[in-house]
Coordinates of C-alpha atoms in Angstrom, one line a residue:
M8 CA 92.8 64.3 83.3
K9 CA 93.1 61.4 80.9
L10 CA 89.6 60.1 79.1
R11 CA 88.5 56.9 78.0
T12 CA 86.0 56.2 75.1
I13 CA 85.6 53.2 73.1
I14 CA 88.1 52.1 70.8
S15 CA 86.2 52.6 67.1
V16 CA 85.7 50.1 64.8
L17 CA 87.6 50.0 61.0
F18 CA 87.4 47.7 58.6
I19 CA 90.6 47.3 56.5
V20 CA 90.1 44.4 53.9
P21 CA 93.9 42.9 52.3
L22 CA 95.2 44.6 49.6
W23 CA 95.0 42.9 46.4
T24 CA 94.6 43.8 42.5
I25 CA 91.1 42.9 41.1
N26 CA 90.5 42.8 37.7
T27 CA 87.0 42.6 37.1
S28 CA 83.7 44.8 35.5
M29 CA 80.2 45.9 36.9
A30 CA 78.8 42.5 34.2
Q31 CA 80.2 40.3 37.6
T32 CA 77.0 39.2 39.6
I33 CA 76.4 41.6 43.1
K34 CA 75.4 39.4 45.5
T35 CA 74.3 40.0 49.1
Y36 CA 75.0 38.1 52.6
N37 CA 73.4 38.7 55.8
G38 CA 74.8 36.6 58.7
P39 CA 77.3 36.0 61.2
L40 CA 80.8 37.1 60.4
K41 CA 84.0 36.0 61.7
T42 CA 85.6 39.0 62.8
P43 CA 88.9 39.1 60.5
A44 CA 91.7 39.9 62.4
S45 CA 92.3 42.9 60.1
M46 CA 88.7 44.6 61.2
I47 CA 89.8 46.7 64.6
S48 CA 86.7 48.6 66.0
S49 CA 84.7 49.0 69.3
I50 CA 83.1 45.4 68.6
R51 CA 85.1 43.1 70.9
S52 CA 83.4 39.5 69.9
D53 CA 84.8 37.0 67.4
I54 CA 81.8 36.3 66.0
I55 CA 79.3 39.5 64.2
N56 CA 76.0 39.8 62.6
V57 CA 77.0 41.5 59.2
S58 CA 75.3 42.0 55.7
Y59 CA 77.3 43.3 53.0
Q60 CA 77.7 42.7 48.9
Y61 CA 80.2 40.6 46.9
Y62 CA 80.9 39.6 44.0
E63 CA 82.9 36.3 42.9
D64 CA 86.4 36.3 41.7
G65 CA 87.4 32.4 40.8
D66 CA 87.4 31.4 44.8
E67 CA 87.5 34.8 45.9
R68 CA 84.9 36.4 47.8
V69 CA 85.4 40.5 46.8
W70 CA 83.5 42.9 49.1
H71 CA 82.2 45.4 47.0
G72 CA 78.4 47.8 47.6
T73 CA 76.9 48.4 51.4
F74 CA 78.4 46.8 54.3
Y75 CA 76.5 47.1 57.5
T76 CA 76.8 45.4 61.2
S77 CA 73.8 44.6 63.3
N78 CA 72.9 43.2 66.7
V79 CA 76.7 43.6 67.5
S80 CA 78.1 42.3 71.4
P81 CA 78.5 44.6 73.8
S82 CA 82.1 46.6 73.7
L83 CA 84.4 46.5 76.3
L84 CA 83.2 49.3 77.2
G85 CA 79.4 48.5 77.4
C86 CA 77.8 50.0 74.0
L87 CA 76.7 48.6 71.0
A88 CA 77.9 49.7 68.1
N89 CA 76.0 50.0 64.0
V90 CA 78.7 50.3 61.9
S91 CA 77.8 51.3 58.3
G92 CA 79.8 51.7 55.1
H93 CA 80.7 51.5 51.3
Y94 CA 83.2 49.3 49.7
E95 CA 84.4 49.4 46.0
H96 CA 85.9 46.5 44.7
G97 CA 87.3 45.3 48.0
K98 CA 88.4 48.4 49.2
Q99 CA 86.4 50.8 51.5
T100 CA 84.8 54.1 50.2
G101 CA 83.0 57.1 50.7
Q102 CA 81.9 58.0 54.1
W103 CA 82.0 55.4 57.3
T104 CA 79.1 55.7 60.1
E105 CA 79.5 54.7 63.4
T106 CA 77.0 54.4 66.0
W107 CA 77.6 53.7 69.8
F108 CA 73.9 52.3 72.0
D109 CA 74.3 52.0 75.4
N110 CA 73.6 48.4 76.1
I111 CA 70.9 48.7 78.6
S112 CA 68.6 52.0 77.8
G113 CA 69.2 51.7 74.0
K114 CA 70.5 55.4 74.4
T115 CA 72.9 56.7 71.1
E116 CA 76.2 57.0 73.4
G117 CA 78.6 58.6 70.5
L118 CA 78.1 59.1 66.9
L119 CA 81.7 58.3 64.8
K120 CA 82.1 59.5 61.2
Y121 CA 84.9 59.2 59.1
S122 CA 85.8 58.7 55.2
F123 CA 88.2 56.6 52.8
K124 CA 88.8 56.6 49.2
S125 CA 90.4 53.8 47.2
G126 CA 91.0 52.4 51.0
K127 CA 92.8 55.5 52.2
L128 CA 91.5 57.6 55.3
N129 CA 90.6 60.8 53.1
G130 CA 88.7 63.7 54.2
A131 CA 87.0 65.0 57.7
Y132 CA 87.1 62.6 61.3
T133 CA 84.2 63.9 63.7
F134 CA 83.6 61.8 66.7
Q135 CA 80.3 63.5 68.6
K136 CA 79.7 62.2 72.5
E137 CA 77.8 63.7 75.0
D138 CA 81.0 64.7 76.8
L139 CA 83.5 64.7 74.2
S140 CA 83.5 66.3 70.6
I141 CA 87.0 66.0 68.4
N142 CA 87.1 67.0 65.2
T143 CA 90.1 66.8 62.5
S144 CA 90.5 65.5 59.2
F145 CA 93.3 62.9 57.4
N146 CA 95.1 62.6 53.6
E147 CA 96.6 59.5 52.6
N148 CA 96.1 57.9 56.1
K149 CA 97.6 60.5 57.8
F150 CA 96.7 63.4 60.0
A151 CA 96.0 66.6 58.4
G152 CA 95.1 70.1 59.1
T153 CA 93.6 70.8 62.6
L154 CA 92.6 69.0 65.4
T155 CA 90.3 70.0 68.2
A156 CA 89.1 68.1 70.9
T157 CA 86.9 69.3 73.8
T158 CA 85.4 68.0 76.8
N159 CA 82.1 69.1 79.3
Q160 CA 84.8 68.6 82.0
G161 CA 86.9 71.5 80.8
Y162 CA 89.6 69.9 79.3
S163 CA 90.7 70.6 75.7
I164 CA 93.6 70.7 73.1
K165 CA 93.4 72.0 70.1
G166 CA 96.5 72.0 67.0
Q167 CA 98.2 71.2 63.7
F168 CA 99.8 68.9 61.9
D169 CA 102.4 68.9 59.0
E170 CA 102.4 67.8 55.5
Q171 CA 103.6 64.4 56.9
G172 CA 100.7 64.0 59.6
L173 CA 103.2 64.7 62.4
A174 CA 102.4 67.5 65.4
S175 CA 103.7 70.8 64.3
G176 CA 103.6 74.2 65.4
E177 CA 101.9 75.4 69.0
W178 CA 99.4 73.1 70.2
I179 CA 97.2 74.5 73.4
E180 CA 96.2 71.8 76.6
Q181 CA 93.5 73.3 79.0
Y182 CA 93.1 70.7 82.1
K183 CA 91.6 71.0 85.8
R184 CA 93.7 69.9 88.6
R185 CA 92.2 70.4 92.2
G186 CA 89.8 72.7 90.6
I187 CA 92.5 74.8 88.9
Q188 CA 92.5 75.8 85.6
Y189 CA 95.7 74.9 84.1
I190 CA 97.4 75.9 80.3
R191 CA 100.3 73.6 78.8
K192 CA 101.6 75.3 75.2
Y193 CA 103.7 72.9 73.7
I194 CA 105.4 73.9 70.7
Y195 CA 106.4 71.4 68.0
D196 CA 108.9 70.4 65.3
H197 CA 108.4 68.2 63.3
G198 CA 106.6 65.4 65.4
V199 CA 109.0 66.6 68.5
A200 CA 108.1 69.4 71.5
M201 CA 110.8 71.8 71.4
R202 CA 109.1 73.4 74.2
I203 CA 106.3 73.0 76.8
V204 CA 105.3 75.7 79.0
E205 CA 102.8 75.0 82.2
F206 CA 100.7 78.0 83.3
D207 CA 98.7 78.0 86.8
N208 CA 95.2 80.3 85.5
S209 CA 95.3 80.9 89.4
T210 CA 97.9 82.7 89.8
G211 CA 99.6 83.1 86.2
T212 CA 102.8 81.1 87.5
K213 CA 104.5 79.9 84.5
T214 CA 106.5 77.1 84.8
V215 CA 109.1 75.8 81.7
L216 CA 108.4 71.9 81.7
L217 CA 110.8 71.2 78.8
E218 CA 113.4 73.3 76.8
A219 CA 115.0 71.7 73.7
T220 CA 117.1 72.9 71.1
K221 CA 118.7 71.2 67.9
S222 CA 122.7 70.9 67.6
D223 CA 124.8 71.9 64.6
Y224 CA 124.9 68.1 63.9
G225 CA 121.1 68.2 63.9
T226 CA 120.1 66.0 67.5
I227 CA 117.7 67.3 69.6
V228 CA 119.7 68.5 73.0
I229 CA 118.1 68.6 76.3
G230 CA 120.1 69.6 79.2
D231 CA 123.3 68.2 78.2
Q232 CA 121.7 65.1 76.6
H233 CA 121.6 64.4 73.0
Y234 CA 118.5 62.4 70.9
K235 CA 118.8 61.6 67.9
T236 CA 115.0 61.4 66.2
I237 CA 113.4 58.0 64.8
L238 CA 110.2 58.4 62.1
N239 CA 108.1 55.7 62.2
D240 CA 106.3 55.2 59.2
S241 CA 106.4 51.4 58.1
C242 CA 103.5 50.3 61.1
S243 CA 107.0 48.8 63.2
N244 CA 107.0 48.9 67.1
L245 CA 109.9 51.4 68.2
I246 CA 111.5 50.3 71.4
Y247 CA 113.0 53.9 73.2
D248 CA 116.0 53.9 75.2
Y249 CA 114.8 56.8 77.0
I250 CA 111.8 59.4 76.3
P251 CA 112.1 62.7 78.2
L252 CA 108.6 64.5 79.4
G253 CA 106.4 65.0 76.4
N254 CA 109.5 65.4 73.9
S255 CA 108.1 63.7 71.5
S256 CA 105.0 62.5 69.6
E257 CA 104.6 59.7 72.3
S258 CA 102.6 62.3 74.2
M259 CA 100.6 63.0 71.0
I260 CA 100.4 59.3 70.5
D261 CA 99.2 59.3 74.4
F262 CA 96.4 61.5 73.9
L263 CA 95.3 60.7 71.0
E264 CA 95.2 57.0 71.8
D265 CA 93.4 57.5 75.0
E266 CA 91.2 60.4 73.7
M267 CA 90.8 59.7 70.2
P268 CA 88.8 56.8 68.7
L269 CA 90.7 55.3 65.8
Y270 CA 94.2 56.6 66.1
H271 CA 95.9 53.8 67.7
W272 CA 94.7 51.2 65.0
I273 CA 95.3 53.7 62.3
E274 CA 99.6 54.3 63.4
R275 CA 99.4 50.3 63.7
L276 CA 97.7 49.0 60.5
F277 CA 97.8 52.2 58.0
G278 CA 101.2 53.0 58.7
Q279 CA 100.4 57.0 60.4
P280 CA 103.8 58.5 61.1
F281 CA 105.3 59.4 64.4
V282 CA 108.4 60.6 66.0
G283 CA 110.2 58.9 69.2
L284 CA 113.6 60.2 70.1
K285 CA 116.6 57.9 71.4
R286 CA 119.5 58.5 73.3
T287 CA 123.1 59.0 71.2
E288 CA 126.2 60.1 71.5
D289 CA 126.9 64.2 71.0
P290 CA 127.7 64.0 67.6
G291 CA 130.5 66.7 68.1
K292 CA 132.5 64.9 70.8
P293 CA 135.0 63.7 69.5
E294 CA 136.2 59.9 69.3
S295 CA 137.4 58.4 71.9
P296 CA 141.3 58.2 71.8
Y297 CA 143.4 54.8 71.7
L298 CA 145.8 53.9 74.4
R299 CA 147.7 52.2 71.5
A300 CA 147.3 52.4 68.1
E301 CA 148.8 49.8 65.2
I302 CA 151.4 53.3 64.2
M303 CA 151.7 54.8 67.2
P304 CA 152.0 58.7 66.9
M305 CA 156.1 60.0 66.2
F306 CA 157.6 63.1 67.7
Q307 CA 160.4 64.7 65.8
G308 CA 160.9 61.5 64.0
G309 CA 161.3 59.5 67.6
D310 CA 158.9 58.3 70.5
L311 CA 157.6 59.5 73.3
N312 CA 161.2 59.6 74.5
N313 CA 162.0 61.9 72.1
F314 CA 158.6 64.3 73.6
H315 CA 160.0 63.9 76.9
S316 CA 163.5 65.4 76.2
W317 CA 161.8 68.5 74.2
V318 CA 159.6 69.2 77.5
Q319 CA 162.8 69.0 79.6
Q320 CA 164.4 71.1 77.4
N321 CA 161.8 73.7 77.1
L322 CA 160.6 74.2 81.3
R323 CA 160.9 76.5 82.9
Q324 CA 161.4 76.1 86.5
P325 CA 159.2 78.4 89.3
I326 CA 160.7 80.0 91.7
N327 CA 159.4 80.6 94.7
T328 CA 158.6 84.0 97.1
E329 CA 162.0 83.5 98.6
G330 CA 163.5 83.1 95.3
E331 CA 164.0 79.1 95.1
K332 CA 163.4 77.2 92.4
I333 CA 160.3 74.9 93.1
A334 CA 161.0 71.2 92.7
G335 CA 158.4 68.1 92.0
R336 CA 156.7 66.2 89.7
V337 CA 153.8 66.0 87.7
I338 CA 151.9 63.1 86.0
C339 CA 150.0 64.8 82.5
H340 CA 147.6 63.2 80.6
F341 CA 147.1 64.6 76.6
V342 CA 145.7 63.7 73.8
V343 CA 147.9 63.7 70.0
E344 CA 144.7 64.7 67.9
K345 CA 144.2 63.9 64.5
D346 CA 145.8 66.6 62.6
G347 CA 148.7 66.3 65.4
S348 CA 148.5 69.2 67.6
V349 CA 148.3 68.3 71.2
G350 CA 145.3 68.9 73.3
Y351 CA 143.3 67.7 76.2
I352 CA 145.9 68.4 78.4
E353 CA 145.3 66.5 82.1
I354 CA 147.2 67.1 85.1
Q355 CA 146.8 63.3 87.4
N356 CA 148.9 64.4 89.7
S357 CA 151.0 67.5 90.8
T358 CA 153.4 68.6 94.1
D359 CA 152.6 72.4 92.9
P360 CA 150.0 74.3 91.0
S361 CA 152.9 76.1 89.3
L362 CA 154.7 73.2 88.3
S363 CA 151.5 72.2 86.9
N364 CA 150.8 75.8 84.7
E365 CA 154.6 75.2 83.7
A366 CA 153.8 71.6 82.3
I367 CA 150.1 72.7 80.9
R368 CA 152.2 76.3 79.4
V369 CA 154.8 73.7 77.8
L370 CA 152.7 70.7 76.2
E371 CA 150.5 73.6 74.7
S372 CA 153.5 75.0 72.8
S373 CA 154.4 71.3 71.3
P374 CA 155.3 71.6 67.2
K375 CA 152.7 69.1 66.1
W376 CA 153.4 65.2 66.0
E377 CA 153.0 62.6 63.0
P378 CA 149.4 61.6 64.0
G379 CA 148.9 57.8 64.8
K380 CA 146.7 55.4 62.5
Q381 CA 144.3 52.4 63.1
S382 CA 143.6 50.3 60.2
G383 CA 144.9 52.6 57.6
Q384 CA 143.1 55.7 59.4
V385 CA 144.0 58.5 61.2
V386 CA 143.1 58.4 65.0
R387 CA 143.3 60.3 68.4
V388 CA 146.1 58.6 71.0
K389 CA 146.3 59.5 74.7
F390 CA 149.6 59.4 76.5
T391 CA 150.6 59.6 79.8
L392 CA 153.6 61.8 80.9
P393 CA 155.9 62.3 83.9
I394 CA 157.8 66.3 83.6
N395 CA 160.8 66.9 86.7
F396 CA 161.1 69.5 88.1
K397 CA 164.5 69.5 89.7
E398 CA 166.3 71.5 92.3

């Protein structure tokens, strides 16, 4: 389903402050140019032939005026690219155009147009190729408005971006698999896919591929696993612990890197933001209890022995069907919470279910304790308590 197109050209010069006037002498350079590290394009050679205008500011050469390439070496995918645009005091401005040619036939393979304002992408972005058409726009180096892409193989995608350049609202993707047309609908919320549904156009079958929700704490919940969102807007690389199927802008990046010339370099060099998901603990889940705190919980002025005595005094001996007392032993775990209440009661071992039920009843009826403390902070503390039921 994935398409492969040629990575586009993008010229970026260092961001320095220029204080000059048009009194500067404009000169023209024609000849080979070693491709700067910041010059990302369909051009794959280290040396390109260019023509550009410039003026000198001290010992610095500031590009100012027209810029275009000629006799470009073949790209990675076997095409030649002519690139033309304009610089103003060292910053790209106005519309830039790439014309791609087949390096054998010389036939035009594609036409890419995008615009700059003071060195930042602004305005329409269009790419036309024999089997691929892409239309979108940028604002201050971020995607803006709507993106549409179509091919003559039955693939298309359409959706919109929010004010931060992140996928937003409903995105619709259509593609063919073994001759059958499929439709996928993505519901994005600020760069995160909250729902993905696939439709088989031949049978009408609907398959929910992803269903995510937001917790009260702002985490993304898929099944019983929580994720926190990570917004990358500083050109840094993110390492994800785990990214579920399509559940972030990672799926959007995957498409745009493969199908849309320029996007990969926008993200890396301009800071086009995207969202990733990182696995995290359930923020609503209580902190793990201590087994031993600096100050242990106190029950009615004493320790666990005081509580054990209170439990034994409040037990109600279960009776069997013959009217006999049920004897045995129950081993219980429980937690003294930060507010002094007894919770998270678990039965580790028991000789009879009726004894377990009675042990739980008594523990649940416990008066509040004085909670434990660690480093001056109130903490949860876990206890183990044996309860004996005598004949």
